[in-house]
Amino acid sequence: MAHDVVSYRFDSLRELMAKATPERSGDRLAGVCAESERERVAAQMALADLPLKAFLNEAVVPYEDDEVTRLIVDTHDAAALQPISHLTVGDLREWLLSDTADTTTLTRLAPGLTPEMVAAASKIMRNQDLILVARKCEVVTRFRNTLGLSGRLSTRLQPNHPTDDVSGIAASVLDGLMYGSGDAVIGINPATDNVTQVAHLLRLLAEVIERFEIPTQSCVLTHVTNTMQCIERGAPVDLVFQSIGGTEATNRSFGIDLKLLAEARAAALSLERGAVFDDGGRGRHVMYFETGQGSALSAGAHHGCDQQTVEARTYAMARHFEPLLVNTVVGFIGPEYLYDGKQIIRAGLEDHFCAKLLGLPMGCDICYTNHAAADQNDMDVLLTLLGVAGCNFIMGIPGSDDVMLNYQTTSFHDALYARRVLGLRAAPEFERWLERMRIAQPGAPGHLVDGMSPAFAALLPSS
């Protein structure tokens, strides 16, 4: 019986990477995805046979056109890569899954990996592969507490309010703390994004943290230039926030470049607001970055690359600034980029795997917009998988419904679920504070003391 023989040609690394990517709506929108499952498998097979050294010789975004590419190339640690530099992408996958690739080995390897290498490996991995490898990665950061330790799951307490009402924000902060949330950061997305209002919110959070001696940090998620002006005005800035992307043009659409981020980091470090730890070291990780697949495409700045490869490039840029926190807001942009629950789950696992392998303290905003083909059950699945995979932190929002940004994410209760089911604990300093304040039961992750702690009575509205 005769069979038709179909052959495929991939003319560049950029095209090969895009065609090998698991299905997602953003790549179809961009016109870079495989036209069939057969073509996708052919691309994955070709990618698996590609030597890792090929990634050092061909850039998916030209060196001369893009400062992110220049950063990736110019800071690459060839010595760190040397022990595995002879491998192909397929060999890298097998090696990562082996017992030889333990936590210590992966930590040493991280500076030698380029984002395109780890993105390529992720494209030929199943979900369980992404989880297994990411779980072996441990990336620890410190400011007023210690984040990212094995067996820990932290949360960003997100007390957003549609009018920045102080009483509403305070009530959400109280609610979150009483559920054991907030060890990663207490971070507000301001509704009124001007320097005066940002400084006001920073002072509000600083007062709560200082009054109750909470071992955590605050952040108002405004543009980096606003935060720099707040620093100049003497506002109590802990962390500098910024959304970032994987190409120079994407970052330009955010109003930033590498030089600006370096200036902001230096300004925040000069405040020396991080705690001094028992070993004498001061918490010096002062940056908080958010990312997400599709941001480059939405800005027309993807250079013909698939969205997951560009996202991985974002992580290589982020690690240059030694952030305390990074998270992918995985389903926030919408179904144009990640159509349904299946695509969101896959993207969240890919993002976490790539970032942790590159040495980032990675968390995830496990979320979706109301017009996506997803629901909270999908988010429960991704939350559980990321908890198993060793995700550094997730979001905590009252009722999982952000009334200011109008999207669905994870709640304080969801964090308790993950801690209980998986035996995960809060950051050690924050955990001791929860026990001292009679909020959490000692030695019982995710279990709370019945009733309200008297120490928080003063936080309640007086009328």
mmCIF file with all atom_site columns, N, CA and C in Angstrom, residues 270-337:
data_model
loop_
_atom_site.group_PDB
_atom_site.id
_atom_site.type_symbol
_atom_site.label_atom_id
_atom_site.label_alt_id
_atom_site.label_comp_id
_atom_site.label_asym_id
_atom_site.label_entity_id
_atom_site.label_seq_id
_atom_site.pdbx_PDB_ins_code
_atom_site.Cartn_x
_atom_site.Cartn_y
_atom_site.Cartn_z
_atom_site.occupancy
_atom_site.B_iso_or_equiv
_atom_site.pdbx_formal_charge
_atom_site.auth_seq_id
_atom_site.auth_comp_id
_atom_site.auth_asym_id
_atom_site.auth_atom_id
_atom_site.pdbx_PDB_model_num
ATOM 1   N N  . SER A 1 270 ? 19.491 52.058 47.825 1.00 0.00 ? 270 SER A N  1
ATOM 2   C CA . SER A 1 270 ? 20.061 53.123 48.644 1.00 0.00 ? 270 SER A CA 1
ATOM 3   C C  . SER A 1 270 ? 19.251 53.388 49.905 1.00 0.00 ? 270 SER A C  1
ATOM 4   N N  . LEU A 1 271 ? 17.968 52.993 49.921 1.00 0.00 ? 271 LEU A N  1
ATOM 5   C CA . LEU A 1 271 ? 17.120 53.203 51.097 1.00 0.00 ? 271 LEU A CA 1
ATOM 6   C C  . LEU A 1 271 ? 17.438 52.232 52.226 1.00 0.00 ? 271 LEU A C  1
ATOM 7   N N  . GLU A 1 272 ? 17.998 51.078 51.901 1.00 0.00 ? 272 GLU A N  1
ATOM 8   C CA . GLU A 1 272 ? 18.384 50.057 52.889 1.00 0.00 ? 272 GLU A CA 1
ATOM 9   C C  . GLU A 1 272 ? 17.229 49.722 53.834 1.00 0.00 ? 272 GLU A C  1
ATOM 10  N N  . ARG A 1 273 ? 16.060 49.445 53.258 1.00 0.00 ? 273 ARG A N  1
ATOM 11  C CA . ARG A 1 273 ? 14.883 49.113 54.069 1.00 0.00 ? 273 ARG A CA 1
ATOM 12  C C  . ARG A 1 273 ? 14.754 47.617 54.345 1.00 0.00 ? 273 ARG A C  1
ATOM 13  N N  . GLY A 1 274 ? 15.572 46.799 53.689 1.00 0.00 ? 274 GLY A N  1
ATOM 14  C CA . GLY A 1 274 ? 15.514 45.370 53.946 1.00 0.00 ? 274 GLY A CA 1
ATOM 15  C C  . GLY A 1 274 ? 16.028 45.037 55.339 1.00 0.00 ? 274 GLY A C  1
ATOM 16  N N  . ALA A 1 275 ? 15.534 43.939 55.885 1.00 0.00 ? 275 ALA A N  1
ATOM 17  C CA . ALA A 1 275 ? 15.930 43.521 57.228 1.00 0.00 ? 275 ALA A CA 1
ATOM 18  C C  . ALA A 1 275 ? 17.382 43.060 57.249 1.00 0.00 ? 275 ALA A C  1
ATOM 19  N N  . VAL A 1 276 ? 17.996 43.150 58.434 1.00 0.00 ? 276 VAL A N  1
ATOM 20  C CA . VAL A 1 276 ? 19.299 42.541 58.668 1.00 0.00 ? 276 VAL A CA 1
ATOM 21  C C  . VAL A 1 276 ? 19.046 41.175 59.302 1.00 0.00 ? 276 VAL A C  1
ATOM 22  N N  . PHE A 1 277 ? 19.503 40.119 58.642 1.00 0.00 ? 277 PHE A N  1
ATOM 23  C CA . PHE A 1 277 ? 19.215 38.760 59.078 1.00 0.00 ? 277 PHE A CA 1
ATOM 24  C C  . PHE A 1 277 ? 20.281 38.277 60.073 1.00 0.00 ? 277 PHE A C  1
ATOM 25  N N  . ASP A 1 278 ? 20.036 37.136 60.659 1.00 0.00 ? 278 ASP A N  1
ATOM 26  C CA . ASP A 1 278 ? 20.915 36.609 61.702 1.00 0.00 ? 278 ASP A CA 1
ATOM 27  C C  . ASP A 1 278 ? 22.350 36.420 61.228 1.00 0.00 ? 278 ASP A C  1
ATOM 28  N N  . ASP A 1 279 ? 22.514 36.150 59.922 1.00 0.00 ? 279 ASP A N  1
ATOM 29  C CA . ASP A 1 279 ? 23.862 35.955 59.396 1.00 0.00 ? 279 ASP A CA 1
ATOM 30  C C  . ASP A 1 279 ? 24.558 37.274 59.062 1.00 0.00 ? 279 ASP A C  1
ATOM 31  N N  . GLY A 1 280 ? 23.897 38.385 59.349 1.00 0.00 ? 280 GLY A N  1
ATOM 32  C CA . GLY A 1 280 ? 24.482 39.693 59.097 1.00 0.00 ? 280 GLY A CA 1
ATOM 33  C C  . GLY A 1 280 ? 24.165 40.266 57.742 1.00 0.00 ? 280 GLY A C  1
ATOM 34  N N  . GLY A 1 281 ? 23.581 39.480 56.861 1.00 0.00 ? 281 GLY A N  1
ATOM 35  C CA . GLY A 1 281 ? 23.246 39.970 55.523 1.00 0.00 ? 281 GLY A CA 1
ATOM 36  C C  . GLY A 1 281 ? 21.957 40.774 55.530 1.00 0.00 ? 281 GLY A C  1
ATOM 37  N N  . ARG A 1 282 ? 21.911 41.804 54.711 1.00 0.00 ? 282 ARG A N  1
ATOM 38  C CA . ARG A 1 282 ? 20.706 42.620 54.593 1.00 0.00 ? 282 ARG A CA 1
ATOM 39  C C  . ARG A 1 282 ? 19.901 42.175 53.374 1.00 0.00 ? 282 ARG A C  1
ATOM 40  N N  . GLY A 1 283 ? 18.579 42.123 53.537 1.00 0.00 ? 283 GLY A N  1
ATOM 41  C CA . GLY A 1 283 ? 17.716 41.818 52.409 1.00 0.00 ? 283 GLY A CA 1
ATOM 42  C C  . GLY A 1 283 ? 17.914 42.840 51.307 1.00 0.00 ? 283 GLY A C  1
ATOM 43  N N  . ARG A 1 284 ? 18.368 42.397 50.144 1.00 0.00 ? 284 ARG A N  1
ATOM 44  C CA . ARG A 1 284 ? 18.763 43.340 49.093 1.00 0.00 ? 284 ARG A CA 1
ATOM 45  C C  . ARG A 1 284 ? 18.034 43.094 47.772 1.00 0.00 ? 284 ARG A C  1
ATOM 46  N N  . HIS A 1 285 ? 17.053 42.206 47.772 1.00 0.00 ? 285 HIS A N  1
ATOM 47  C CA . HIS A 1 285 ? 16.290 41.971 46.547 1.00 0.00 ? 285 HIS A CA 1
ATOM 48  C C  . HIS A 1 285 ? 15.115 42.946 46.533 1.00 0.00 ? 285 HIS A C  1
ATOM 49  N N  . VAL A 1 286 ? 15.175 43.966 45.677 1.00 0.00 ? 286 VAL A N  1
ATOM 50  C CA . VAL A 1 286 ? 14.245 45.087 45.778 1.00 0.00 ? 286 VAL A CA 1
ATOM 51  C C  . VAL A 1 286 ? 13.334 45.248 44.558 1.00 0.00 ? 286 VAL A C  1
ATOM 52  N N  . MET A 1 287 ? 13.400 44.333 43.606 1.00 0.00 ? 287 MET A N  1
ATOM 53  C CA . MET A 1 287 ? 12.582 44.467 42.398 1.00 0.00 ? 287 MET A CA 1
ATOM 54  C C  . MET A 1 287 ? 11.455 43.439 42.391 1.00 0.00 ? 287 MET A C  1
ATOM 55  N N  . TYR A 1 288 ? 10.315 43.852 41.832 1.00 0.00 ? 288 TYR A N  1
ATOM 56  C CA . TYR A 1 288 ? 9.163  42.973 41.645 1.00 0.00 ? 288 TYR A CA 1
ATOM 57  C C  . TYR A 1 288 ? 8.697  43.138 40.198 1.00 0.00 ? 288 TYR A C  1
ATOM 58  N N  . PHE A 1 289 ? 8.780  42.063 39.424 1.00 0.00 ? 289 PHE A N  1
ATOM 59  C CA . PHE A 1 289 ? 8.409  42.100 38.013 1.00 0.00 ? 289 PHE A CA 1
ATOM 60  C C  . PHE A 1 289 ? 7.189  41.221 37.760 1.00 0.00 ? 289 PHE A C  1
ATOM 61  N N  . GLU A 1 290 ? 6.325  41.682 36.851 1.00 0.00 ? 290 GLU A N  1
ATOM 62  C CA . GLU A 1 290 ? 5.242  40.844 36.349 1.00 0.00 ? 290 GLU A CA 1
ATOM 63  C C  . GLU A 1 290 ? 5.391  40.697 34.842 1.00 0.00 ? 290 GLU A C  1
ATOM 64  N N  . THR A 1 291 ? 5.011  39.513 34.361 1.00 0.00 ? 291 THR A N  1
ATOM 65  C CA . THR A 1 291 ? 5.171  39.168 32.955 1.00 0.00 ? 291 THR A CA 1
ATOM 66  C C  . THR A 1 291 ? 3.904  38.468 32.475 1.00 0.00 ? 291 THR A C  1
ATOM 67  N N  . GLY A 1 292 ? 3.930  37.987 31.234 1.00 0.00 ? 292 GLY A N  1
ATOM 68  C CA . GLY A 1 292 ? 2.798  37.214 30.742 1.00 0.00 ? 292 GLY A CA 1
ATOM 69  C C  . GLY A 1 292 ? 2.903  36.951 29.254 1.00 0.00 ? 292 GLY A C  1
ATOM 70  N N  . GLN A 1 293 ? 2.622  35.719 28.864 1.00 0.00 ? 293 GLN A N  1
ATOM 71  C CA . GLN A 1 293 ? 2.645  35.379 27.445 1.00 0.00 ? 293 GLN A CA 1
ATOM 72  C C  . GLN A 1 293 ? 1.624  36.226 26.680 1.00 0.00 ? 293 GLN A C  1
ATOM 73  N N  . GLY A 1 294 ? 2.073  36.808 25.580 1.00 0.00 ? 294 GLY A N  1
ATOM 74  C CA . GLY A 1 294 ? 1.190  37.598 24.738 1.00 0.00 ? 294 GLY A CA 1
ATOM 75  C C  . GLY A 1 294 ? 1.455  39.087 24.782 1.00 0.00 ? 294 GLY A C  1
ATOM 76  N N  . SER A 1 295 ? 2.222  39.565 25.767 1.00 0.00 ? 295 SER A N  1
ATOM 77  C CA . SER A 1 295 ? 2.438  41.006 25.877 1.00 0.00 ? 295 SER A CA 1
ATOM 78  C C  . SER A 1 295 ? 3.214  41.548 24.688 1.00 0.00 ? 295 SER A C  1
ATOM 79  N N  . ALA A 1 296 ? 4.191  40.783 24.192 1.00 0.00 ? 296 ALA A N  1
ATOM 80  C CA . ALA A 1 296 ? 4.966  41.254 23.039 1.00 0.00 ? 296 ALA A CA 1
ATOM 81  C C  . ALA A 1 296 ? 4.095  41.310 21.781 1.00 0.00 ? 296 ALA A C  1
ATOM 82  N N  . LEU A 1 297 ? 3.259  40.290 21.591 1.00 0.00 ? 297 LEU A N  1
ATOM 83  C CA . LEU A 1 297 ? 2.377  40.271 20.425 1.00 0.00 ? 297 LEU A CA 1
ATOM 84  C C  . LEU A 1 297 ? 1.377  41.414 20.499 1.00 0.00 ? 297 LEU A C  1
ATOM 85  N N  . SER A 1 298 ? 0.815  41.671 21.677 1.00 0.00 ? 298 SER A N  1
ATOM 86  C CA . SER A 1 298 ? -0.179 42.744 21.810 1.00 0.00 ? 298 SER A CA 1
ATOM 87  C C  . SER A 1 298 ? 0.436  44.112 21.541 1.00 0.00 ? 298 SER A C  1
ATOM 88  N N  . ALA A 1 299 ? 1.769  44.222 21.729 1.00 0.00 ? 299 ALA A N  1
ATOM 89  C CA . ALA A 1 299 ? 2.466  45.473 21.441 1.00 0.00 ? 299 ALA A CA 1
ATOM 90  C C  . ALA A 1 299 ? 3.041  45.504 20.024 1.00 0.00 ? 299 ALA A C  1
ATOM 91  N N  . GLY A 1 300 ? 2.808  44.449 19.236 1.00 0.00 ? 300 GLY A N  1
ATOM 92  C CA . GLY A 1 300 ? 3.394  44.368 17.905 1.00 0.00 ? 300 GLY A CA 1
ATOM 93  C C  . GLY A 1 300 ? 4.905  44.316 17.958 1.00 0.00 ? 300 GLY A C  1
ATOM 94  N N  . ALA A 1 301 ? 5.445  43.638 18.972 1.00 0.00 ? 301 ALA A N  1
ATOM 95  C CA . ALA A 1 301 ? 6.888  43.691 19.230 1.00 0.00 ? 301 ALA A CA 1
ATOM 96  C C  . ALA A 1 301 ? 7.492  42.299 19.395 1.00 0.00 ? 301 ALA A C  1
ATOM 97  N N  . HIS A 1 302 ? 6.897  41.295 18.745 1.00 0.00 ? 302 HIS A N  1
ATOM 98  C CA . HIS A 1 302 ? 7.324  39.917 18.957 1.00 0.00 ? 302 HIS A CA 1
ATOM 99  C C  . HIS A 1 302 ? 8.350  39.427 17.941 1.00 0.00 ? 302 HIS A C  1
ATOM 100 N N  . HIS A 1 303 ? 8.639  40.216 16.912 1.00 0.00 ? 303 HIS A N  1
ATOM 101 C CA . HIS A 1 303 ? 9.666  39.874 15.918 1.00 0.00 ? 303 HIS A CA 1
ATOM 102 C C  . HIS A 1 303 ? 9.417  38.515 15.248 1.00 0.00 ? 303 HIS A C  1
ATOM 103 N N  . GLY A 1 304 ? 8.163  38.120 15.113 1.00 0.00 ? 304 GLY A N  1
ATOM 104 C CA . GLY A 1 304 ? 7.852  36.854 14.469 1.00 0.00 ? 304 GLY A CA 1
ATOM 105 C C  . GLY A 1 304 ? 8.077  35.638 15.338 1.00 0.00 ? 304 GLY A C  1
ATOM 106 N N  . CYS A 1 305 ? 8.350  35.836 16.619 1.00 0.00 ? 305 CYS A N  1
ATOM 107 C CA . CYS A 1 305 ? 8.572  34.720 17.552 1.00 0.00 ? 305 CYS A CA 1
ATOM 108 C C  . CYS A 1 305 ? 7.253  34.260 18.154 1.00 0.00 ? 305 CYS A C  1
ATOM 109 N N  . ASP A 1 306 ? 7.228  33.027 18.617 1.00 0.00 ? 306 ASP A N  1
ATOM 110 C CA . ASP A 1 306 ? 6.075  32.556 19.372 1.00 0.00 ? 306 ASP A CA 1
ATOM 111 C C  . ASP A 1 306 ? 6.091  33.200 20.753 1.00 0.00 ? 306 ASP A C  1
ATOM 112 N N  . GLN A 1 307 ? 4.916  33.281 21.371 1.00 0.00 ? 307 GLN A N  1
ATOM 113 C CA . GLN A 1 307 ? 4.801  34.048 22.604 1.00 0.00 ? 307 GLN A CA 1
ATOM 114 C C  . GLN A 1 307 ? 5.511  33.395 23.777 1.00 0.00 ? 307 GLN A C  1
ATOM 115 N N  . GLN A 1 308 ? 5.641  32.084 23.798 1.00 0.00 ? 308 GLN A N  1
ATOM 116 C CA . GLN A 1 308 ? 6.302  31.438 24.922 1.00 0.00 ? 308 GLN A CA 1
ATOM 117 C C  . GLN A 1 308 ? 7.811  31.646 24.886 1.00 0.00 ? 308 GLN A C  1
ATOM 118 N N  . THR A 1 309 ? 8.399  31.662 23.701 1.00 0.00 ? 309 THR A N  1
ATOM 119 C CA . THR A 1 309 ? 9.829  31.930 23.588 1.00 0.00 ? 309 THR A CA 1
ATOM 120 C C  . THR A 1 309 ? 10.149 33.355 24.022 1.00 0.00 ? 309 THR A C  1
ATOM 121 N N  . VAL A 1 310 ? 9.320  34.304 23.617 1.00 0.00 ? 310 VAL A N  1
ATOM 122 C CA . VAL A 1 310 ? 9.528  35.689 24.041 1.00 0.00 ? 310 VAL A CA 1
ATOM 123 C C  . VAL A 1 310 ? 9.374  35.807 25.556 1.00 0.00 ? 310 VAL A C  1
ATOM 124 N N  . GLU A 1 311 ? 8.423  35.079 26.113 1.00 0.00 ? 311 GLU A N  1
ATOM 125 C CA . GLU A 1 311 ? 8.228  35.099 27.562 1.00 0.00 ? 311 GLU A CA 1
ATOM 126 C C  . GLU A 1 311 ? 9.473  34.597 28.283 1.00 0.00 ? 311 GLU A C  1
ATOM 127 N N  . ALA A 1 312 ? 10.088 33.536 27.796 1.00 0.00 ? 312 ALA A N  1
ATOM 128 C CA . ALA A 1 312 ? 11.299 33.021 28.425 1.00 0.00 ? 312 ALA A CA 1
ATOM 129 C C  . ALA A 1 312 ? 12.428 34.047 28.367 1.00 0.00 ? 312 ALA A C  1
ATOM 130 N N  . ARG A 1 313 ? 12.494 34.796 27.274 1.00 0.00 ? 313 ARG A N  1
ATOM 131 C CA . ARG A 1 313 ? 13.493 35.864 27.170 1.00 0.00 ? 313 ARG A CA 1
ATOM 132 C C  . ARG A 1 313 ? 13.274 36.925 28.256 1.00 0.00 ? 313 ARG A C  1
ATOM 133 N N  . THR A 1 314 ? 12.031 37.146 28.632 1.00 0.00 ? 314 THR A N  1
ATOM 134 C CA . THR A 1 314 ? 11.726 38.094 29.697 1.00 0.00 ? 314 THR A CA 1
ATOM 135 C C  . THR A 1 314 ? 12.396 37.670 30.999 1.00 0.00 ? 314 THR A C  1
ATOM 136 N N  . TYR A 1 315 ? 12.434 36.358 31.247 1.00 0.00 ? 315 TYR A N  1
ATOM 137 C CA . TYR A 1 315 ? 13.012 35.863 32.496 1.00 0.00 ? 315 TYR A CA 1
ATOM 138 C C  . TYR A 1 315 ? 14.519 36.081 32.542 1.00 0.00 ? 315 TYR A C  1
ATOM 139 N N  . ALA A 1 316 ? 15.184 35.929 31.404 1.00 0.00 ? 316 ALA A N  1
ATOM 140 C CA . ALA A 1 316 ? 16.624 36.179 31.363 1.00 0.00 ? 316 ALA A CA 1
ATOM 141 C C  . ALA A 1 316 ? 16.914 37.648 31.648 1.00 0.00 ? 316 ALA A C  1
ATOM 142 N N  . MET A 1 317 ? 16.056 38.521 31.168 1.00 0.00 ? 317 MET A N  1
ATOM 143 C CA . MET A 1 317 ? 16.193 39.939 31.471 1.00 0.00 ? 317 MET A CA 1
ATOM 144 C C  . MET A 1 317 ? 15.944 40.199 32.959 1.00 0.00 ? 317 MET A C  1
ATOM 145 N N  . ALA A 1 318 ? 14.908 39.588 33.517 1.00 0.00 ? 318 ALA A N  1
ATOM 146 C CA . ALA A 1 318 ? 14.553 39.816 34.916 1.00 0.00 ? 318 ALA A CA 1
ATOM 147 C C  . ALA A 1 318 ? 15.669 39.388 35.864 1.00 0.00 ? 318 ALA A C  1
ATOM 148 N N  . ARG A 1 319 ? 16.308 38.246 35.590 1.00 0.00 ? 319 ARG A N  1
ATOM 149 C CA . ARG A 1 319 ? 17.308 37.737 36.540 1.00 0.00 ? 319 ARG A CA 1
ATOM 150 C C  . ARG A 1 319 ? 18.509 38.658 36.646 1.00 0.00 ? 319 ARG A C  1
ATOM 151 N N  . HIS A 1 320 ? 18.738 39.487 35.638 1.00 0.00 ? 320 HIS A N  1
ATOM 152 C CA . HIS A 1 320 ? 19.851 40.439 35.665 1.00 0.00 ? 320 HIS A CA 1
ATOM 153 C C  . HIS A 1 320 ? 19.702 41.427 36.817 1.00 0.00 ? 320 HIS A C  1
ATOM 154 N N  . PHE A 1 321 ? 18.459 41.671 37.263 1.00 0.00 ? 321 PHE A N  1
ATOM 155 C CA . PHE A 1 321 ? 18.189 42.672 38.295 1.00 0.00 ? 321 PHE A CA 1
ATOM 156 C C  . PHE A 1 321 ? 17.946 42.058 39.681 1.00 0.00 ? 321 PHE A C  1
ATOM 157 N N  . GLU A 1 322 ? 18.185 40.777 39.829 1.00 0.00 ? 322 GLU A N  1
ATOM 158 C CA . GLU A 1 322 ? 18.088 40.080 41.125 1.00 0.00 ? 322 GLU A CA 1
ATOM 159 C C  . GLU A 1 322 ? 16.784 40.417 41.862 1.00 0.00 ? 322 GLU A C  1
ATOM 160 N N  . PRO A 1 323 ? 15.637 40.125 41.277 1.00 0.00 ? 323 PRO A N  1
ATOM 161 C CA . PRO A 1 323 ? 14.363 40.497 41.902 1.00 0.00 ? 323 PRO A CA 1
ATOM 162 C C  . PRO A 1 323 ? 14.035 39.649 43.127 1.00 0.00 ? 323 PRO A C  1
ATOM 163 N N  . LEU A 1 324 ? 13.221 40.224 44.005 1.00 0.00 ? 324 LEU A N  1
ATOM 164 C CA . LEU A 1 324 ? 12.660 39.454 45.114 1.00 0.00 ? 324 LEU A CA 1
ATOM 165 C C  . LEU A 1 324 ? 11.546 38.554 44.604 1.00 0.00 ? 324 LEU A C  1
ATOM 166 N N  . LEU A 1 325 ? 10.746 39.075 43.675 1.00 0.00 ? 325 LEU A N  1
ATOM 167 C CA . LEU A 1 325 ? 9.551  38.392 43.181 1.00 0.00 ? 325 LEU A CA 1
ATOM 168 C C  . LEU A 1 325 ? 9.411  38.590 41.679 1.00 0.00 ? 325 LEU A C  1
ATOM 169 N N  . VAL A 1 326 ? 8.991  37.531 41.000 1.00 0.00 ? 326 VAL A N  1
ATOM 170 C CA . VAL A 1 326 ? 8.566  37.609 39.605 1.00 0.00 ? 326 VAL A CA 1
ATOM 171 C C  . VAL A 1 326 ? 7.338  36.725 39.474 1.00 0.00 ? 326 VAL A C  1
ATOM 172 N N  . ASN A 1 327 ? 6.338  37.202 38.769 1.00 0.00 ? 327 ASN A N  1
ATOM 173 C CA . ASN A 1 327 ? 5.226  36.283 38.499 1.00 0.00 ? 327 ASN A CA 1
ATOM 174 C C  . ASN A 1 327 ? 4.645  36.515 37.116 1.00 0.00 ? 327 ASN A C  1
ATOM 175 N N  . THR A 1 328 ? 4.212  35.439 36.522 1.00 0.00 ? 328 THR A N  1
ATOM 176 C CA . THR A 1 328 ? 3.469  35.496 35.273 1.00 0.00 ? 328 THR A CA 1
ATOM 177 C C  . THR A 1 328 ? 1.990  35.663 35.601 1.00 0.00 ? 328 THR A C  1
ATOM 178 N N  . VAL A 1 329 ? 1.376  36.693 35.011 1.00 0.00 ? 329 VAL A N  1
ATOM 179 C CA . VAL A 1 329 ? -0.071 36.905 35.166 1.00 0.00 ? 329 VAL A CA 1
ATOM 180 C C  . VAL A 1 329 ? -0.714 36.119 34.028 1.00 0.00 ? 329 VAL A C  1
ATOM 181 N N  . VAL A 1 330 ? -0.818 34.814 34.231 1.00 0.00 ? 330 VAL A N  1
ATOM 182 C CA . VAL A 1 330 ? -0.846 33.875 33.115 1.00 0.00 ? 330 VAL A CA 1
ATOM 183 C C  . VAL A 1 330 ? -2.050 34.018 32.199 1.00 0.00 ? 330 VAL A C  1
ATOM 184 N N  . GLY A 1 331 ? -3.239 34.247 32.738 1.00 0.00 ? 331 GLY A N  1
ATOM 185 C CA . GLY A 1 331 ? -4.420 34.315 31.880 1.00 0.00 ? 331 GLY A CA 1
ATOM 186 C C  . GLY A 1 331 ? -5.033 35.686 31.783 1.00 0.00 ? 331 GLY A C  1
ATOM 187 N N  . PHE A 1 332 ? -4.296 36.719 32.190 1.00 0.00 ? 332 PHE A N  1
ATOM 188 C CA . PHE A 1 332 ? -4.875 38.047 32.357 1.00 0.00 ? 332 PHE A CA 1
ATOM 189 C C  . PHE A 1 332 ? -5.143 38.758 31.036 1.00 0.00 ? 332 PHE A C  1
ATOM 190 N N  . ILE A 1 333 ? -4.323 38.525 30.008 1.00 0.00 ? 333 ILE A N  1
ATOM 191 C CA . ILE A 1 333 ? -4.478 39.300 28.777 1.00 0.00 ? 333 ILE A CA 1
ATOM 192 C C  . ILE A 1 333 ? -5.752 38.888 28.041 1.00 0.00 ? 333 ILE A C  1
ATOM 193 N N  . GLY A 1 334 ? -6.085 37.594 28.069 1.00 0.00 ? 334 GLY A N  1
ATOM 194 C CA . GLY A 1 334 ? -7.357 37.183 27.496 1.00 0.00 ? 334 GLY A CA 1
ATOM 195 C C  . GLY A 1 334 ? -7.259 36.035 26.520 1.00 0.00 ? 334 GLY A C  1
ATOM 196 N N  . PRO A 1 335 ? -8.402 35.546 26.040 1.00 0.00 ? 335 PRO A N  1
ATOM 197 C CA . PRO A 1 335 ? -8.448 34.354 25.186 1.00 0.00 ? 335 PRO A CA 1
ATOM 198 C C  . PRO A 1 335 ? -7.829 34.558 23.805 1.00 0.00 ? 335 PRO A C  1
ATOM 199 N N  . GLU A 1 336 ? -7.557 35.802 23.422 1.00 0.00 ? 336 GLU A N  1
ATOM 200 C CA . GLU A 1 336 ? -6.865 36.033 22.159 1.00 0.00 ? 336 GLU A CA 1
ATOM 201 C C  . GLU A 1 336 ? -5.462 35.423 22.185 1.00 0.00 ? 336 GLU A C  1
ATOM 202 N N  . TYR A 1 337 ? -4.917 35.237 23.387 1.00 0.00 ? 337 TYR A N  1
ATOM 203 C CA . TYR A 1 337 ? -3.550 34.742 23.542 1.00 0.00 ? 337 TYR A CA 1
ATOM 204 C C  . TYR A 1 337 ? -3.494 33.360 24.180 1.00 0.00 ? 337 TYR A C  1
#
